[in-house]
PDB file of C-alpha atoms in Angstrom:
ATOM      1  CA  MET A   1      14.187 -12.043  -6.050  1.00 49.00           C
ATOM      2  CA  LYS A   2      11.152 -12.652  -8.241  1.00 63.00           C
ATOM      3  CA  ASN A   3       7.819 -11.740  -6.665  1.00 69.00           C
ATOM      4  CA  GLN A   4       9.423 -10.841  -3.330  1.00 87.00           C
ATOM      5  CA  ARG A   5       7.169  -9.326  -0.684  1.00 94.00           C
ATOM      6  CA  ILE A   6       7.879  -5.779   0.424  1.00 96.00           C
ATOM      7  CA  LEU A   7       6.476  -4.787   3.817  1.00 96.00           C
ATOM      8  CA  LYS A   8       6.325  -1.433   5.563  1.00 94.00           C
ATOM      9  CA  GLN A   9       8.088  -1.568   8.922  1.00 94.00           C
ATOM     10  CA  ASN A  10       4.816  -0.851  10.757  1.00 94.00           C
ATOM     11  CA  ASP A  11       3.028  -3.637   8.853  1.00 95.00           C
ATOM     12  CA  ALA A  12       5.804  -6.093   9.710  1.00 96.00           C
ATOM     13  CA  ALA A  13       5.482  -5.153  13.408  1.00 95.00           C
ATOM     14  CA  ILE A  14       1.682  -5.605  13.377  1.00 95.00           C
ATOM     15  CA  LEU A  15       1.963  -8.923  11.532  1.00 95.00           C
ATOM     16  CA  SER A  16       4.650 -10.101  13.951  1.00 95.00           C
ATOM     17  CA  ARG A  17       2.427  -9.349  16.982  1.00 94.00           C
ATOM     18  CA  LEU A  18      -0.468 -11.098  15.248  1.00 93.00           C
ATOM     19  CA  ALA A  19       1.747 -14.138  14.569  1.00 91.00           C
ATOM     20  CA  GLU A  20       2.752 -14.270  18.249  1.00 90.00           C
ATOM     21  CA  GLN A  21      -0.901 -14.252  19.289  1.00 88.00           C
ATOM     22  CA  LEU A  22      -1.725 -17.052  16.845  1.00 86.00           C
ATOM     23  CA  LEU A  23       1.244 -19.177  17.915  1.00 86.00           C
ATOM     24  CA  ARG A  24       0.125 -18.927  21.536  1.00 84.00           C
ATOM     25  CA  LEU A  25      -3.161 -20.538  20.495  1.00 78.00           C
ATOM     26  CA  GLY A  26      -1.368 -23.609  19.134  1.00 69.00           C
ATOM     27  CA  GLU A  27      -3.573 -26.706  18.941  1.00 60.00           C
ATOM     28  CA  VAL A  28      -4.695 -26.077  15.361  1.00 58.00           C
ATOM     29  CA  GLU A  29      -3.842 -28.112  12.306  1.00 56.00           C
ATOM     30  CA  PHE A  30      -2.815 -25.023  10.314  1.00 61.00           C
ATOM     31  CA  ASN A  31      -1.426 -22.089  12.239  1.00 68.00           C
ATOM     32  CA  ALA A  32      -1.326 -18.881  10.224  1.00 79.00           C
ATOM     33  CA  GLY A  33       1.167 -17.546  12.772  1.00 83.00           C
ATOM     34  CA  GLU A  34       3.868 -19.776  11.305  1.00 86.00           C
ATOM     35  CA  GLU A  35       3.035 -18.598   7.793  1.00 87.00           C
ATOM     36  CA  LEU A  36       3.172 -14.949   8.912  1.00 90.00           C
ATOM     37  CA  LEU A  37       6.579 -15.415  10.562  1.00 91.00           C
ATOM     38  CA  ASP A  38       7.898 -17.137   7.442  1.00 91.00           C
ATOM     39  CA  MET A  39       6.542 -14.307   5.279  1.00 92.00           C
ATOM     40  CA  ILE A  40       8.116 -11.614   7.470  1.00 94.00           C
ATOM     41  CA  SER A  41      11.482 -13.402   7.591  1.00 93.00           C
ATOM     42  CA  THR A  42      11.727 -13.557   3.798  1.00 94.00           C
ATOM     43  CA  ALA A  43      10.241 -10.127   3.008  1.00 95.00           C
ATOM     44  CA  LYS A  44      12.121  -6.941   2.324  1.00 96.00           C
ATOM     45  CA  ILE A  45      11.278  -4.609   5.234  1.00 96.00           C
ATOM     46  CA  LEU A  46      11.255  -0.928   4.332  1.00 95.00           C
ATOM     47  CA  ALA A  47      12.823   1.693   6.596  1.00 93.00           C
ATOM     48  CA  ALA A  48      10.542   3.421   9.109  1.00 89.00           C
ATOM     49  CA  GLY A  49       8.354   6.054   7.492  1.00 86.00           C
ATOM     50  CA  THR A  50       9.006   4.658   4.014  1.00 88.00           C
ATOM     51  CA  GLU A  51       6.340   3.120   1.842  1.00 84.00           C
ATOM     52  CA  ARG A  52       5.916   1.875  -1.693  1.00 90.00           C
ATOM     53  CA  LYS A  53       2.756   2.934  -3.465  1.00 91.00           C
ATOM     54  CA  ASP A  54       3.029  -0.087  -5.783  1.00 93.00           C
ATOM     55  CA  CYS A  55       2.873  -2.683  -2.979  1.00 95.00           C
ATOM     56  CA  ALA A  56      -0.156  -4.045  -1.125  1.00 96.00           C
ATOM     57  CA  ALA A  57      -0.052  -3.110   2.553  1.00 96.00           C
ATOM     58  CA  LEU A  58      -2.379  -3.249   5.521  1.00 96.00           C
ATOM     59  CA  TYR A  59      -5.268  -0.833   4.982  1.00 95.00           C
ATOM     60  CA  SER A  60      -4.635  -0.413   1.286  1.00 95.00           C
ATOM     61  CA  VAL A  61      -7.337  -0.968  -1.296  1.00 97.00           C
ATOM     62  CA  VAL A  62      -6.116  -3.638  -3.687  1.00 97.00           C
ATOM     63  CA  THR A  63      -7.651  -4.254  -7.090  1.00 96.00           C
ATOM     64  CA  TYR A  64      -6.944  -7.655  -8.597  1.00 96.00           C
ATOM     65  CA  SER A  65      -8.321 -10.093 -11.126  1.00 95.00           C
ATOM     66  CA  PRO A  66      -8.097 -13.815 -11.599  1.00 90.00           C
ATOM     67  CA  ALA A  67      -5.256 -14.384 -14.073  1.00 79.00           C
ATOM     68  CA  ASN A  68      -6.413 -14.320 -17.705  1.00 76.00           C
ATOM     69  CA  ILE A  69      -9.914 -13.078 -16.786  1.00 80.00           C
ATOM     70  CA  GLU A  70     -11.182  -9.505 -17.149  1.00 82.00           C
ATOM     71  CA  ASP A  71     -13.083  -9.564 -13.830  1.00 89.00           C
ATOM     72  CA  ARG A  72     -11.783  -6.795 -11.525  1.00 94.00           C
ATOM     73  CA  ARG A  73     -12.295  -7.035  -7.767  1.00 94.00           C
ATOM     74  CA  SER A  74     -11.240  -4.630  -5.034  1.00 96.00           C
ATOM     75  CA  VAL A  75     -10.671  -5.368  -1.352  1.00 97.00           C
ATOM     76  CA  THR A  76      -9.126  -3.589   1.608  1.00 97.00           C
ATOM     77  CA  ILE A  77      -6.626  -5.703   3.567  1.00 97.00           C
ATOM     78  CA  VAL A  78      -7.254  -5.345   7.305  1.00 97.00           C
ATOM     79  CA  CYS A  79      -6.411  -6.965  10.635  1.00 95.00           C
ATOM     80  CA  PRO A  80      -8.621  -9.988  11.425  1.00 93.00           C
ATOM     81  CA  HIS A  81     -10.891  -8.220  13.937  1.00 94.00           C
ATOM     82  CA  GLU A  82     -11.764  -5.581  11.305  1.00 96.00           C
ATOM     83  CA  ALA A  83     -12.762  -7.973   8.514  1.00 96.00           C
ATOM     84  CA  ASN A  84     -16.181  -7.189   7.054  1.00 97.00           C
ATOM     85  CA  PRO A  85     -17.285  -8.913   3.836  1.00 94.00           C
ATOM     86  CA  GLN A  86     -20.059  -6.364   3.222  1.00 96.00           C
ATOM     87  CA  LEU A  87     -17.450  -3.579   3.069  1.00 96.00           C
ATOM     88  CA  ALA A  88     -14.932  -5.735   1.124  1.00 96.00           C
ATOM     89  CA  HIS A  89     -12.561  -5.601   4.102  1.00 97.00           C
ATOM     90  CA  VAL A  90     -10.674  -8.902   4.067  1.00 97.00           C
ATOM     91  CA  SER A  91      -8.491 -10.220   6.852  1.00 95.00           C
ATOM     92  CA  VAL A  92      -4.778 -10.393   6.200  1.00 94.00           C
ATOM     93  CA  LEU A  93      -5.147 -14.019   7.396  1.00 92.00           C
ATOM     94  CA  SER A  94      -7.649 -14.921   4.676  1.00 92.00           C
ATOM     95  CA  PRO A  95      -6.300 -16.717   1.614  1.00 92.00           C
ATOM     96  CA  ILE A  96      -6.597 -13.564  -0.508  1.00 94.00           C
ATOM     97  CA  GLY A  97      -5.085 -11.372   2.231  1.00 95.00           C
ATOM     98  CA  LEU A  98      -2.097 -13.690   2.697  1.00 93.00           C
ATOM     99  CA  ALA A  99      -1.561 -13.869  -1.059  1.00 94.00           C
ATOM    100  CA  LEU A 100      -1.681 -10.099  -1.647  1.00 96.00           C
ATOM    101  CA  ILE A 101       0.072  -8.538   1.367  1.00 96.00           C
ATOM    102  CA  GLY A 102       3.457  -7.132   0.394  1.00 96.00           C
ATOM    103  CA  ARG A 103       3.071  -7.922  -3.307  1.00 96.00           C
ATOM    104  CA  LYS A 104       3.759  -5.447  -6.119  1.00 95.00           C
ATOM    105  CA  THR A 105       1.317  -4.339  -8.776  1.00 94.00           C
ATOM    106  CA  LEU A 106       1.250  -6.343 -11.992  1.00 92.00           C
ATOM    107  CA  HIS A 107       2.599  -9.458 -10.271  1.00 92.00           C
ATOM    108  CA  ILE A 108       0.741 -12.732 -10.542  1.00 93.00           C
ATOM    109  CA  VAL A 109       0.486 -14.660  -7.275  1.00 93.00           C
ATOM    110  CA  ASP A 110      -1.029 -17.948  -6.121  1.00 93.00           C
ATOM    111  CA  VAL A 111      -3.932 -17.991  -3.691  1.00 93.00           C
ATOM    112  CA  ALA A 112      -4.332 -21.145  -1.606  1.00 87.00           C
ATOM    113  CA  LEU A 113      -8.086 -21.714  -1.529  1.00 83.00           C
ATOM    114  CA  PRO A 114      -9.776 -23.644   1.302  1.00 80.00           C
ATOM    115  CA  SER A 115     -10.722 -26.387  -1.169  1.00 82.00           C
ATOM    116  CA  LYS A 116      -6.997 -27.222  -1.492  1.00 83.00           C
ATOM    117  CA  ARG A 117      -6.995 -25.609  -4.952  1.00 89.00           C
ATOM    118  CA  MET A 118      -4.626 -22.881  -6.085  1.00 92.00           C
ATOM    119  CA  GLU A 119      -5.846 -19.905  -8.068  1.00 92.00           C
ATOM    120  CA  LYS A 120      -3.609 -17.400  -9.822  1.00 94.00           C
ATOM    121  CA  ILE A 121      -4.507 -13.731  -9.464  1.00 95.00           C
ATOM    122  CA  LYS A 122      -2.945 -10.578 -10.864  1.00 94.00           C
ATOM    123  CA  LEU A 123      -2.546  -7.530  -8.644  1.00 95.00           C
ATOM    124  CA  LEU A 124      -3.696  -4.597 -10.784  1.00 95.00           C
ATOM    125  CA  GLU A 125      -3.678  -1.544  -8.541  1.00 96.00           C
ATOM    126  CA  VAL A 126      -2.981  -0.411  -4.970  1.00 96.00           C
ATOM    127  CA  ALA A 127      -4.489   2.671  -3.333  1.00 94.00           C
ATOM    128  CA  ASN A 128      -4.077   3.892   0.227  1.00 80.00           C
ATOM    129  CA  ALA A 129      -7.171   3.812   2.429  1.00 66.00           C
ATOM    130  CA  ASP A 130      -7.708   6.233   5.295  1.00 58.00           C
ATOM    131  CA  MET A 131      -7.618   3.555   7.992  1.00 55.00           C
ATOM    132  CA  THR A 132      -5.094   2.478  10.585  1.00 50.00           C
ATOM    133  CA  SER A 133      -5.221   0.109  13.523  1.00 47.00           C
ATOM    134  CA  GLU A 134      -3.196  -1.966  15.902  1.00 46.00           C
ATOM    135  CA  VAL A 135      -3.658  -5.621  16.780  1.00 44.00           C
ATOM    136  CA  GLU A 136      -5.792  -5.824  19.928  1.00 41.00           C
TER     137      GLU A 136
END
């Protein structure tokens, strides 16, 4: 499947718990919990203890650029409570986090921006960060 997401088993479990928490909130026009569940249900889930170094995962440092532009940016994808713009830690629920999680290097993906626009970005590189967490 072209541009399929590949998730580590631990990431899928964390995202699933996060989705459950968001769905309990309800009452919002857009519920990221539904998007997370849809993402998990269509992703390839790796066996426990297995990971792909070419796929964006929670707590990995992801370098990307807007498609057709030579502007490189790096972010670390984290759980929502750990997001910190000053450290370039972006929530997995942010538009960029949702677009990158589970994607392979060199793939071009669409980012749904808050302004209802879509932007194409290219995932250039993935590196593991020395961070781990659980959803609180």
